[in-house]
Short mmCIF file of C-alpha atoms in Angstrom, two decimals:
data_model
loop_
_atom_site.label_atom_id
_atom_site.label_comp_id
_atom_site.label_asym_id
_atom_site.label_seq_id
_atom_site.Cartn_x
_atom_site.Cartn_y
_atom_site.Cartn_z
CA UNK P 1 82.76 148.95 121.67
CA UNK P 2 81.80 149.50 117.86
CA UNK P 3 82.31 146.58 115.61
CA UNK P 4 84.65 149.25 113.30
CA UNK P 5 86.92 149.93 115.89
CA UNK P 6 87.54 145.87 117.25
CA UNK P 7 90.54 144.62 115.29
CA UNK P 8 92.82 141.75 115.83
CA UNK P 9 96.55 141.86 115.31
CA UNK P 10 98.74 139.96 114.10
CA UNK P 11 100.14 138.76 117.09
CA UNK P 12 97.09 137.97 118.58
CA UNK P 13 95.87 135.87 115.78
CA UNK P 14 99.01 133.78 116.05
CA UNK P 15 98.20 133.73 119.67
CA UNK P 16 94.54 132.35 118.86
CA UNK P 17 95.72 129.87 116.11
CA UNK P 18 98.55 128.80 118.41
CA UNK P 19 96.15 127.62 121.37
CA UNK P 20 93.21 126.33 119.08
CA UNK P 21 96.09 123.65 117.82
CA UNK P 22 97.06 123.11 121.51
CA UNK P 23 93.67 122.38 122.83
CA UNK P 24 92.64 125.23 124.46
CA UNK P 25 89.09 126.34 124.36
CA UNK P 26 88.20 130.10 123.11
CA UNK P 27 87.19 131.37 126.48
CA UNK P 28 89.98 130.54 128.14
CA UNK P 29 92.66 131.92 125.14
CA UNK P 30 90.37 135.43 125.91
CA UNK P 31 90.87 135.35 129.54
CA UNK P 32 94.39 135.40 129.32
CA UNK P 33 94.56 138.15 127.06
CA UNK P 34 92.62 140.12 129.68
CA UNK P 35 94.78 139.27 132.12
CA UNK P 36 97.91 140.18 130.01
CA UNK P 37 96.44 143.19 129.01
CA UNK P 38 94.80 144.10 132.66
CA UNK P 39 91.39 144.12 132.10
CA UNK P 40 88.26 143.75 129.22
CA UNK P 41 88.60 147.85 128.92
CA UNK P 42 92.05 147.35 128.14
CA UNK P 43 91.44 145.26 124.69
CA UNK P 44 90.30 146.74 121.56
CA UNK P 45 88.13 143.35 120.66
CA UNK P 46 86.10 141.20 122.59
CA UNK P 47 85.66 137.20 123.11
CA UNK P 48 82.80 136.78 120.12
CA UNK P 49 85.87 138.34 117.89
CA UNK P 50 87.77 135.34 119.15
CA UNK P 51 85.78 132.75 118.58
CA UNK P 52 84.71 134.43 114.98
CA UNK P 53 88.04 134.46 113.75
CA UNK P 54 88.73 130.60 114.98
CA UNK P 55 85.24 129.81 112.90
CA UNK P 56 86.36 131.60 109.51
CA UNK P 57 90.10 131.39 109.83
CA UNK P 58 91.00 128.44 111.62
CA UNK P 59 88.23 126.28 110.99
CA UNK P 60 87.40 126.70 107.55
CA UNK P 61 87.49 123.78 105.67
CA UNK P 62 83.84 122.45 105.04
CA UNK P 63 82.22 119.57 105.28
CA UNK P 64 82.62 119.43 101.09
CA UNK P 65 86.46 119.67 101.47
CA UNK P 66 86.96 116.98 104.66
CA UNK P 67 87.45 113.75 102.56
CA UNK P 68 89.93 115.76 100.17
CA UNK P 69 91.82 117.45 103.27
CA UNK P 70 91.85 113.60 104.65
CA UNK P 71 93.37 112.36 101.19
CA UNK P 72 95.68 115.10 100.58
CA UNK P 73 97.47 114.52 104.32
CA UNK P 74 97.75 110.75 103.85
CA UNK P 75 99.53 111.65 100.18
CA UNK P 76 102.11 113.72 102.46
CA UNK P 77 102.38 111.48 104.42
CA UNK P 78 103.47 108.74 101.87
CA UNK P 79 105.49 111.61 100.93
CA UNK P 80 107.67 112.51 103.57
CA UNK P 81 108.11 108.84 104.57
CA UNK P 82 107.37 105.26 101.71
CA UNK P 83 106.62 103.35 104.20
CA UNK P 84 103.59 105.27 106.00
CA UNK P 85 100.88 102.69 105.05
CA UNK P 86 97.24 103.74 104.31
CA UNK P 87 94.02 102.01 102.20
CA UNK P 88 90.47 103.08 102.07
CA UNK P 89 87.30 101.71 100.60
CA UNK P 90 84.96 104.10 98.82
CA UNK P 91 81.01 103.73 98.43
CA UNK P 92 79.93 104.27 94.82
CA UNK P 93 79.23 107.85 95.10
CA UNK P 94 82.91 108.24 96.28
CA UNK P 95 82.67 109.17 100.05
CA UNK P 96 84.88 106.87 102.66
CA UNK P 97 83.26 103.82 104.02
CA UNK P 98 86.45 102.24 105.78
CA UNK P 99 90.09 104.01 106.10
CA UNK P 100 93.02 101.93 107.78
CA UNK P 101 96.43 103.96 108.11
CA UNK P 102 99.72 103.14 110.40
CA UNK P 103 103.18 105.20 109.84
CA UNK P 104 106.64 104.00 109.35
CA UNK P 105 107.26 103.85 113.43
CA UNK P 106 103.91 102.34 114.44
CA UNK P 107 104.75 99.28 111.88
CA UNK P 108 108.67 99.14 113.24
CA UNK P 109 107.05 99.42 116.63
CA UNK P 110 104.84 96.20 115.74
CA UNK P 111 108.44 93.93 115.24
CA UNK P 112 108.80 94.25 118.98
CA UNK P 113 105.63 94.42 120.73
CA UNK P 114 103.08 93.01 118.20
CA UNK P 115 102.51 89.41 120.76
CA UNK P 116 99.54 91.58 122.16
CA UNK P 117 97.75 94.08 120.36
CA UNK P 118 93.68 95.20 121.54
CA UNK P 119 91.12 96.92 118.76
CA UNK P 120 89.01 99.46 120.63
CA UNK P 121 86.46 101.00 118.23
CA UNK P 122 84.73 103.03 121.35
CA UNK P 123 85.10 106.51 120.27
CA UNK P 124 83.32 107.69 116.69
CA UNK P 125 83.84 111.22 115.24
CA UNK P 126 80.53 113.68 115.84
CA UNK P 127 80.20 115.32 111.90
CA UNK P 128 79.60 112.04 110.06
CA UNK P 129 79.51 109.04 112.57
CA UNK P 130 82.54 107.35 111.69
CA UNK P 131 83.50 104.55 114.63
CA UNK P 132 87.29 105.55 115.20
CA UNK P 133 89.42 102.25 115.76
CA UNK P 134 92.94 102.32 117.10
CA UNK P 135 95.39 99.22 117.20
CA UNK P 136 96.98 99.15 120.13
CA UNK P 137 100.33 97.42 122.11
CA UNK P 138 102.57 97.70 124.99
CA UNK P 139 106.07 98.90 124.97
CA UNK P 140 108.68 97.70 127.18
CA UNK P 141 107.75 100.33 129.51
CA UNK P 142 103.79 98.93 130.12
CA UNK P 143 102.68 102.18 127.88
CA UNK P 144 100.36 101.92 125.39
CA UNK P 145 101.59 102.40 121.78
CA UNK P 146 99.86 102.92 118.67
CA UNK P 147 100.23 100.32 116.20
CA UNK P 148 97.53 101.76 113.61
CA UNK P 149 94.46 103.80 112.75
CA UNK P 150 91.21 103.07 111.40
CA UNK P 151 87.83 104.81 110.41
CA UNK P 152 84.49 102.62 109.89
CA UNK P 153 80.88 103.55 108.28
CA UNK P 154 79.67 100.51 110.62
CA UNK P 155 80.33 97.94 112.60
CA UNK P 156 79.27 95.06 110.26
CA UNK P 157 81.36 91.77 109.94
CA UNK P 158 81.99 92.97 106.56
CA UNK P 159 83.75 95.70 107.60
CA UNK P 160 86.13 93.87 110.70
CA UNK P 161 86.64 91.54 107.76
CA UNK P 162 88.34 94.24 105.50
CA UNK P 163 89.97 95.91 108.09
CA UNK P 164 91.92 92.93 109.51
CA UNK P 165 92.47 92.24 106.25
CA UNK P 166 94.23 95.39 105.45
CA UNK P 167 95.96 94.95 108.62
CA UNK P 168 97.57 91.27 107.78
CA UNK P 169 98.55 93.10 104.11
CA UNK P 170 100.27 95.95 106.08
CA UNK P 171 103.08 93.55 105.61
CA UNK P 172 105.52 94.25 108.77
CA UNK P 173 107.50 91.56 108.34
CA UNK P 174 109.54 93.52 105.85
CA UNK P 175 113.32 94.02 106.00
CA UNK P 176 113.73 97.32 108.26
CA UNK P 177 117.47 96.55 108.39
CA UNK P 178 117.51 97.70 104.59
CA UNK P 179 114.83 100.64 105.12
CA UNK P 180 116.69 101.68 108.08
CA UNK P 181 120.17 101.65 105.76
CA UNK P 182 118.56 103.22 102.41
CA UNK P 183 117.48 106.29 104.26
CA UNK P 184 120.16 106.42 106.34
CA UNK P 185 118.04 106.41 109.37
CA UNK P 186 120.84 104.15 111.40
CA UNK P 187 122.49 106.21 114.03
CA UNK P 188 119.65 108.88 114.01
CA UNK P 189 119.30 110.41 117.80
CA UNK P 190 115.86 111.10 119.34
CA UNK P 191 113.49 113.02 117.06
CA UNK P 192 111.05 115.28 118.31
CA UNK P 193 107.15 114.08 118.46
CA UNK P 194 104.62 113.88 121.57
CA UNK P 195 103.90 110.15 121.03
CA UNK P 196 107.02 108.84 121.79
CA UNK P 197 108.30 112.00 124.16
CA UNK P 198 107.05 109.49 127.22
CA UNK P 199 108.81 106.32 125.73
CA UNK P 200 112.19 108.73 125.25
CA UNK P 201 112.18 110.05 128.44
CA UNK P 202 111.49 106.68 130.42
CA UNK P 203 114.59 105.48 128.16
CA UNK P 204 116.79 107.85 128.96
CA UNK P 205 115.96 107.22 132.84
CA UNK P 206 116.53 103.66 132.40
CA UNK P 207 119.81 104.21 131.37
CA UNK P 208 121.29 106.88 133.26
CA UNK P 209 119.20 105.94 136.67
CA UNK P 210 119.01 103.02 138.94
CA UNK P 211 116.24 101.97 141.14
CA UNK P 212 117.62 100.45 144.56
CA UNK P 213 116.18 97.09 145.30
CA UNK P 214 114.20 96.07 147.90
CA UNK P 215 115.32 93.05 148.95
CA UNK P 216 118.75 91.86 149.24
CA UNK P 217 117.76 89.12 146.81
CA UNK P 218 119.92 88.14 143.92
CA UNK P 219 116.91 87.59 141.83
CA UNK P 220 115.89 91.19 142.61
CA UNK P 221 119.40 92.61 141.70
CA UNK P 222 118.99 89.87 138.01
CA UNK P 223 115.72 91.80 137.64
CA UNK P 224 117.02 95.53 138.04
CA UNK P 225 119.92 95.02 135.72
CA UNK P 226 117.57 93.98 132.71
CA UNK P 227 114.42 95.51 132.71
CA UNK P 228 113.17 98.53 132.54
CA UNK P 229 112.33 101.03 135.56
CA UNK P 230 108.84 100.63 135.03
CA UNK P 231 108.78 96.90 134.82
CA UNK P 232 110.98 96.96 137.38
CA UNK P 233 108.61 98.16 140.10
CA UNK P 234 106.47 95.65 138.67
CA UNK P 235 108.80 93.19 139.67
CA UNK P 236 109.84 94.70 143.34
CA UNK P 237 105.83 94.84 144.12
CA UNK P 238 105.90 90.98 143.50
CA UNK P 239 109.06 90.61 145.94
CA UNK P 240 107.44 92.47 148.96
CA UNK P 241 104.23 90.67 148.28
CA UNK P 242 106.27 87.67 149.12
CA UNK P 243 106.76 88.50 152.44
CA UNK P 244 102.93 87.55 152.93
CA UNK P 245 103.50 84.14 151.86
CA UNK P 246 103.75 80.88 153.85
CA UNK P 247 105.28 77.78 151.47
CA UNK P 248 104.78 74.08 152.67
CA UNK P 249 106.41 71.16 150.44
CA UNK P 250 103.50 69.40 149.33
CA UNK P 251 105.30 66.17 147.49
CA UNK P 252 108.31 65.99 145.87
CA UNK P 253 109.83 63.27 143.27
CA UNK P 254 112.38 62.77 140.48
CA UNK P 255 113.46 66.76 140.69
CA UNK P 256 109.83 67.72 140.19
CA UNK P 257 108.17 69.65 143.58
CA UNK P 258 104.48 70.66 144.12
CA UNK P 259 103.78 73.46 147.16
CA UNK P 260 101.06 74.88 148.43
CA UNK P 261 101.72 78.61 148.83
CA UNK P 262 99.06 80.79 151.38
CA UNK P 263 99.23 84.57 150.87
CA UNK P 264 97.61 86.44 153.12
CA UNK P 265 95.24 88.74 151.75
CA UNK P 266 93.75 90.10 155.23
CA UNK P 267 94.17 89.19 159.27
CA UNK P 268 92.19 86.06 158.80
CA UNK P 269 91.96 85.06 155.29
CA UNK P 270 94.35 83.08 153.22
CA UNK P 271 94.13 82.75 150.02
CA UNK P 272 95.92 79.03 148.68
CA UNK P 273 97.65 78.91 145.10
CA UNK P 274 99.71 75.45 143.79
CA UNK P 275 102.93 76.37 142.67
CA UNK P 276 105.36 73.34 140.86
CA UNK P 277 108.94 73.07 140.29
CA UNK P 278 111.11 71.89 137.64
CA UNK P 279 114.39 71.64 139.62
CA UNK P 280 115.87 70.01 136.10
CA UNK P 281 114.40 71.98 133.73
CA UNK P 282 114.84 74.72 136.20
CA UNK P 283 110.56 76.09 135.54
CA UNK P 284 108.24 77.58 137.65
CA UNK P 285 104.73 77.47 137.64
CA UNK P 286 102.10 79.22 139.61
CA UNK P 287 98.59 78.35 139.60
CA UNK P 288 97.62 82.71 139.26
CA UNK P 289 99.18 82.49 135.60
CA UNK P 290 100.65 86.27 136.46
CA UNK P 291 103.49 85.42 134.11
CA UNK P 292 101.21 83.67 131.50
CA UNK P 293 99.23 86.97 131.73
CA UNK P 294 101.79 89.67 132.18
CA UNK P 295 105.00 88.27 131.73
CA UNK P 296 106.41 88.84 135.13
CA UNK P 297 106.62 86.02 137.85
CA UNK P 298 104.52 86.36 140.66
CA UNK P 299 105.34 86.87 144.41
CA UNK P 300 103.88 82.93 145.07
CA UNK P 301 106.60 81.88 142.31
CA UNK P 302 109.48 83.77 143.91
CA UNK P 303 108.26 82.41 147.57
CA UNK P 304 108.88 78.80 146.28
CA UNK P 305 112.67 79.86 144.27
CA UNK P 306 113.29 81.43 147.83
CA UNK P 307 112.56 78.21 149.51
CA UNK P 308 114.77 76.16 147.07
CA UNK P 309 117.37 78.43 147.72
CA UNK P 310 117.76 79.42 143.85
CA UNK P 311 119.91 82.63 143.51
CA UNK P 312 119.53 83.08 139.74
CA UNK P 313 116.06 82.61 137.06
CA UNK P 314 116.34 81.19 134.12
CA UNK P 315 116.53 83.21 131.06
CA UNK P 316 113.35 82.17 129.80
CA UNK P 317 111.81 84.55 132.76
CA UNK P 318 113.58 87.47 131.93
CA UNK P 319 111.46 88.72 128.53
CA UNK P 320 113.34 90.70 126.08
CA UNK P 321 110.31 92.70 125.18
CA UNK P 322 110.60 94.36 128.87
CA UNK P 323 114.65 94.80 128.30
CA UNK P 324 116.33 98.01 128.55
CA UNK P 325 118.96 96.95 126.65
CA UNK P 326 117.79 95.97 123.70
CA UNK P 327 118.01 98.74 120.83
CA UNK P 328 114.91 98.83 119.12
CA UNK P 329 114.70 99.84 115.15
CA UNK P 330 111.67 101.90 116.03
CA UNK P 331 113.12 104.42 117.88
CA UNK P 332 115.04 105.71 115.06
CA UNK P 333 112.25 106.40 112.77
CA UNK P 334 110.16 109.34 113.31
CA UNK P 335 106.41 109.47 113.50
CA UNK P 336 104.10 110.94 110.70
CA UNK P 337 103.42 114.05 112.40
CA UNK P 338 101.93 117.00 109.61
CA UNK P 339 103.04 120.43 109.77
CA UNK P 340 100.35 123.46 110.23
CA UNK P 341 99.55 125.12 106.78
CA UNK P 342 100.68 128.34 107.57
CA UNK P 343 100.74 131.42 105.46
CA UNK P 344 104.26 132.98 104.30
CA UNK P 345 103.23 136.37 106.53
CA UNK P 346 102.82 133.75 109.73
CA UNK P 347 105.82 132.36 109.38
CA UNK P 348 107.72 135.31 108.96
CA UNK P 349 105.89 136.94 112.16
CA UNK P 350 107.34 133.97 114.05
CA UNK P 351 110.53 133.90 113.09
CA UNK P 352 110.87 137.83 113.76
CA UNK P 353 109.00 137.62 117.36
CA UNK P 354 111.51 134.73 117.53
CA UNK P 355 114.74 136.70 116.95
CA UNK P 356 113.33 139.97 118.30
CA UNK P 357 112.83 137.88 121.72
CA UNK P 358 117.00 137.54 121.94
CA UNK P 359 117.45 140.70 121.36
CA UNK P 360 114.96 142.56 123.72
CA UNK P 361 116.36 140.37 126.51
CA UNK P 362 119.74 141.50 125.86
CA UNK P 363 118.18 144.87 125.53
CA UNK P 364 116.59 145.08 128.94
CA UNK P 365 119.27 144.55 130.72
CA UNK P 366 120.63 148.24 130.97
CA UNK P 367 118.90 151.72 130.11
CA UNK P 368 121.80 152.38 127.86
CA UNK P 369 120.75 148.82 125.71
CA UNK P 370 117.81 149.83 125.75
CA UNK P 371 117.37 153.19 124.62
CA UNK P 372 119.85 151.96 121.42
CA UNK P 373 117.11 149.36 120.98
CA UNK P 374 114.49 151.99 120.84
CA UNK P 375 116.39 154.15 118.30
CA UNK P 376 116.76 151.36 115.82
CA UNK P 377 112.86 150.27 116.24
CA UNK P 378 111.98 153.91 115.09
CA UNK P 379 114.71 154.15 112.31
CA UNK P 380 113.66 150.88 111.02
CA UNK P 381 109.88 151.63 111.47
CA UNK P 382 110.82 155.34 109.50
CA UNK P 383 112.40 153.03 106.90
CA UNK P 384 109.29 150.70 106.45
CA UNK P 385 106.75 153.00 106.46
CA UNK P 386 108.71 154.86 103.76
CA UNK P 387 109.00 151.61 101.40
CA UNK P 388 105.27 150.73 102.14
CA UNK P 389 103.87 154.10 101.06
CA UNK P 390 106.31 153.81 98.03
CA UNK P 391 104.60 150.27 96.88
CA UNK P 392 101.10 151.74 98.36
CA UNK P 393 98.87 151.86 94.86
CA UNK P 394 101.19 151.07 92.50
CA UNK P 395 101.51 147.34 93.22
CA UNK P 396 100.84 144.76 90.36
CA UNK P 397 100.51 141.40 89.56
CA UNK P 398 101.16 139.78 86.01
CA UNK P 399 101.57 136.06 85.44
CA UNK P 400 105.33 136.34 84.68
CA UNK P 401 106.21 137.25 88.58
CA UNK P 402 103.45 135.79 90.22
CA UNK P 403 104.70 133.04 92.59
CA UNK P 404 102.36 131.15 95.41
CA UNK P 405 103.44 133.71 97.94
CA UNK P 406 102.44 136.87 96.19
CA UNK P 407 99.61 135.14 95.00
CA UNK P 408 98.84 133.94 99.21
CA UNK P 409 99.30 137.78 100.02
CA UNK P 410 96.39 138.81 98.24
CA UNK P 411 93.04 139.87 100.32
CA UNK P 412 89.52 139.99 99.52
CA UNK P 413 87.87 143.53 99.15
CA UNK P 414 86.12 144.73 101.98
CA UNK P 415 82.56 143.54 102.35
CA UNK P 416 79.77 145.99 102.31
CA UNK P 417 76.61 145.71 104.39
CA UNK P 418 73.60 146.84 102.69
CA UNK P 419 70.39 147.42 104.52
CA UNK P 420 66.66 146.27 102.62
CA UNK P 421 67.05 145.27 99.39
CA UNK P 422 69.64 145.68 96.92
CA UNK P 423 69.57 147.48 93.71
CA UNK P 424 69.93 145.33 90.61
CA UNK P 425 72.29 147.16 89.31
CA UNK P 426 74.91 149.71 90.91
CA UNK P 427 76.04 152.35 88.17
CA UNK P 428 80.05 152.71 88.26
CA UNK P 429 80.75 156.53 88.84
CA UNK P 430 80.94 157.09 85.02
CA UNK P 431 77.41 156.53 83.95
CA UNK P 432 75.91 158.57 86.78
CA UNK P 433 78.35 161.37 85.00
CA UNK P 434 77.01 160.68 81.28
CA UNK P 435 73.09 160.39 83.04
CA UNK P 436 73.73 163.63 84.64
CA UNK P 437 75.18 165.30 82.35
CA UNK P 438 72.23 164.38 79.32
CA UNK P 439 70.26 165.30 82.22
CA UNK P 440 71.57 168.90 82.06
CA UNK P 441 70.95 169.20 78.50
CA UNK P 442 67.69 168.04 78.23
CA UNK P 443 66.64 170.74 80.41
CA UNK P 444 69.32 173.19 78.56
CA UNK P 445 66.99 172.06 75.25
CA UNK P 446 63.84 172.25 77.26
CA UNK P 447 64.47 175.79 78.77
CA UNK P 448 65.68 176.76 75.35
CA UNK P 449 62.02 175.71 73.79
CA UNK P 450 60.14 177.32 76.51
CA UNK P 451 61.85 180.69 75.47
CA UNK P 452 60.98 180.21 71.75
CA UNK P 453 57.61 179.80 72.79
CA UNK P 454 57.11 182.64 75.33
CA UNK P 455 58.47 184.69 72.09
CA UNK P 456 56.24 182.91 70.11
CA UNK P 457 53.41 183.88 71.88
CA UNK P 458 54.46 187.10 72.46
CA UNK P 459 54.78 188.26 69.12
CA UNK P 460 51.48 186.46 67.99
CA UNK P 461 49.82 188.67 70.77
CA UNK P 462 51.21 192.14 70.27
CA UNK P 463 50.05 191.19 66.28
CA UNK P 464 46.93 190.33 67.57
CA UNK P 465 46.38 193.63 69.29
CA UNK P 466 47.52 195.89 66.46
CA UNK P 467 45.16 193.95 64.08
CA UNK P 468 41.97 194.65 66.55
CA UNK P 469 43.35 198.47 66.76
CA UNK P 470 43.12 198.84 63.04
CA UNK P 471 39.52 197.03 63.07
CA UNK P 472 38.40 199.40 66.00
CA UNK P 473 39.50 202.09 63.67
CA UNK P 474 37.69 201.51 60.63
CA UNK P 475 34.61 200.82 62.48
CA UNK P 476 34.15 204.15 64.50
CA UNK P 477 35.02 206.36 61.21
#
């Protein structure tokens, strides 16, 4: 296929742009055009085009403009929400040696499940070797959440050092009551964002679902009414572990009971674990430190409450932070998600595939529908065309109606291959008229002199012979 005749629409570059932001690699977004369009034949452009267009069109800030583009989203960030939190420390030459961000949820987020947080700095970016850190807790459901962001030169003491730092000044203690109340943010439902689709949906399922116990303990049933389904299961895997458990009385005194619990792990191995119990201070402790670790009492714990015959834990075992019923200021803020730059002609080609999508499914459902579908497309198409051929070479731009659309609406001129070198200079049309047409009189001139001349000559030659006629004369008389 010639390289003049390959052209993308408009549709397919939204396509392209679309599934670059999703993820999807360039071969695979030109397979399924093939297979939409039923075959490589079938296409008037080919994968190279593809991945050309994601290079110049998609991809096109450079390396100059990365620090800026960085800069300019954490500014609209701060914009669209005060309390999205962000420093950075320059070298002297300007460029970004350490950058610590965290939005308005991730700090809320912190109130509740800030007890544990890990630092992982394993991944680094690939264009300038930054190590990528991420601050990171666990929700009430036992998923990760993101607490903050952070972007290091190195992995010097220096640089941990100002990091935590501007972690401890990302003050989270503040009052979100008032935040919460200033923006009215309140009684906000659900908003939309992929980090916290998986904590909304595992809420919603907490609420509206119950997981059946497993036991017909009354611990289990104290469990399932308080924490999440997720922690839940946790819980139950604990309870049928139990079942593996043998609990001997080792001594006993003043209230305060030490066992020895053997699970066991395999047909002939036990494994032994001291357990002791506070009958007055109703406490449990196991010698695994499964609650110390994960906040959730293990199954050599509930073995030795089983064999005391308790029916209900104390509150201090049921942790709030795994609660379903606890209504978290955090999930009414949203996260600091940016929106795609996207040209004015973009966005109206979306919103018109998006209404035109509603009306050729209403369309399709008869012949009749759908032939009065067809007859408006071509009156409509009859009307544009008309309108763009009107505006075709007499459009014009002045600075008193110039806005940032018209101004996004303009287009390059077309680029021009040359072959070998280039002229210095290209004469405009004009001066190759004015050289031709001195041209043409130079040679009007010339042509003009060279008749003179022949005349010229002429003459001087007939005079010639008459004088040598007259000489011949006078000599033979």
């Amino acid at each position: 296929m010639l390289k003049q005749h390959r052209e993308l629409s408009m549709s397919i570059r939204r396509m392209i742009e679309n599934n670059e932001e999703a993820g999807i690699r360039p071969s695979k977004t030109y397979q399924s055009f093939v297979a939409a369009a039923g075959g490589h034949r079938e296409l008037n452009f080919i994968e190279k085009d593809v991945r050309n267009y994601i290079t110049r069109e998609v991809r096109n800030v450079s390396e100059q403009e990365d620090a800026k583009e960085f800069g300019k989203y954490l500014l609209r960030m701060k914009e669209k929400n005060p309390n999205f939190f962000f420093e950075l420390q320059l070298e002297e030459d300007q460029s970004i040696k350490l950058a610590f961000w965290a939005d308005a949820r991730s700090r809320a987020a912190f109130e509740y499940f800030g007890d544990v947080i890990s630092f992982d700095t394993t991944y680094n970016t690939n264009r300038y070797n930054l190590v990528c850190g991420s601050f990171v807790g666990v929700n009430h459901h036992g998923q990760s959440t993101l607490l903050g962001c952070s972007l290091m030169k190195n992995e010097e003491i220096e640089s941990f050092k100002w990091l935590f730092q501007s972690w401890s000044k990302d003050s989270f203690d503040r009052n979100w009551n008032d935040f919460l109340l200033n923006f009215g943010l309140a009684d906000n439902k659900w908003l939309s964002g992929s980090r916290e689709q998986a904590e909304r949906e595992s809420d919603a399922a907490d609420f509206h679902t119950l997981i059946p116990c497993a036991t017909k303990s009354c611990i289990e049933a104290q469990f399932q009414d308080a924490y999440t389904h997720a922690k839940f299961r946790e819980v139950q895997a604990q309870f049928r572990g139990k079942a593996n458990c043998i609990t001997r009385l080792k001594n006993s005194a003043l209230g305060y009971s030490v066992y020895d619990v053997g699970e066991q792990v395999s047909s002939s191995i036990f494994n032994k674990f001291v357990v002791t119990y506070d009958s007055v201070a109703a406490e449990v402790k196991c010698q695994c430190l499964l609650f110390e670790s994960r906040g959730i009492l293990c199954r050599h714990a509930l073995s030795v409450l089983s064999f005391e015959q308790i029916s209900q834990v104390s509150p201090r075992y049921i942790l709030e932070r795994w609660s379903k019923k606890v209504k978290r200021r955090h999930t009414h803020i949203k996260s600091s998600h940016d929106e795609p730059l996207m040209e004015p002609r973009s966005k109206r080609f979306d919103q018109l595939v998006f209404r035109s999508q509603n009306i050729c499914e209403f369309a399709s459902e008869s012949k009749e529908l759908t032939a009065i579908l067809h007859r408006a497309y071509d009156n409509v198409m009859a009307e544009m065309e008309s309108l763009k051929a009107k505006r075709k070479g007499t459009s014009s731009l002045s600075h008193e109606d110039a806005n940032l659309e018209s101004v996004n609406e303009l287009q390059s001129p077309p680029r021009i291959r040359t072959r070998g070198r280039p002229k210095n200079r290209l004469g405009s049309k004009l001066e190759k008229q004015i050289a031709n047409a001195t041209k043409k009189k130079k040679t009007k001139v010339l042509s003009e002199v060279k008749v003179l001349f022949f005349k010229f000559v002429a003459i001087e030659f007939i005079f010639l012979v008459n004088s040598l006629g007259n000489v011949c004369v006078l000599y033979f008389r």
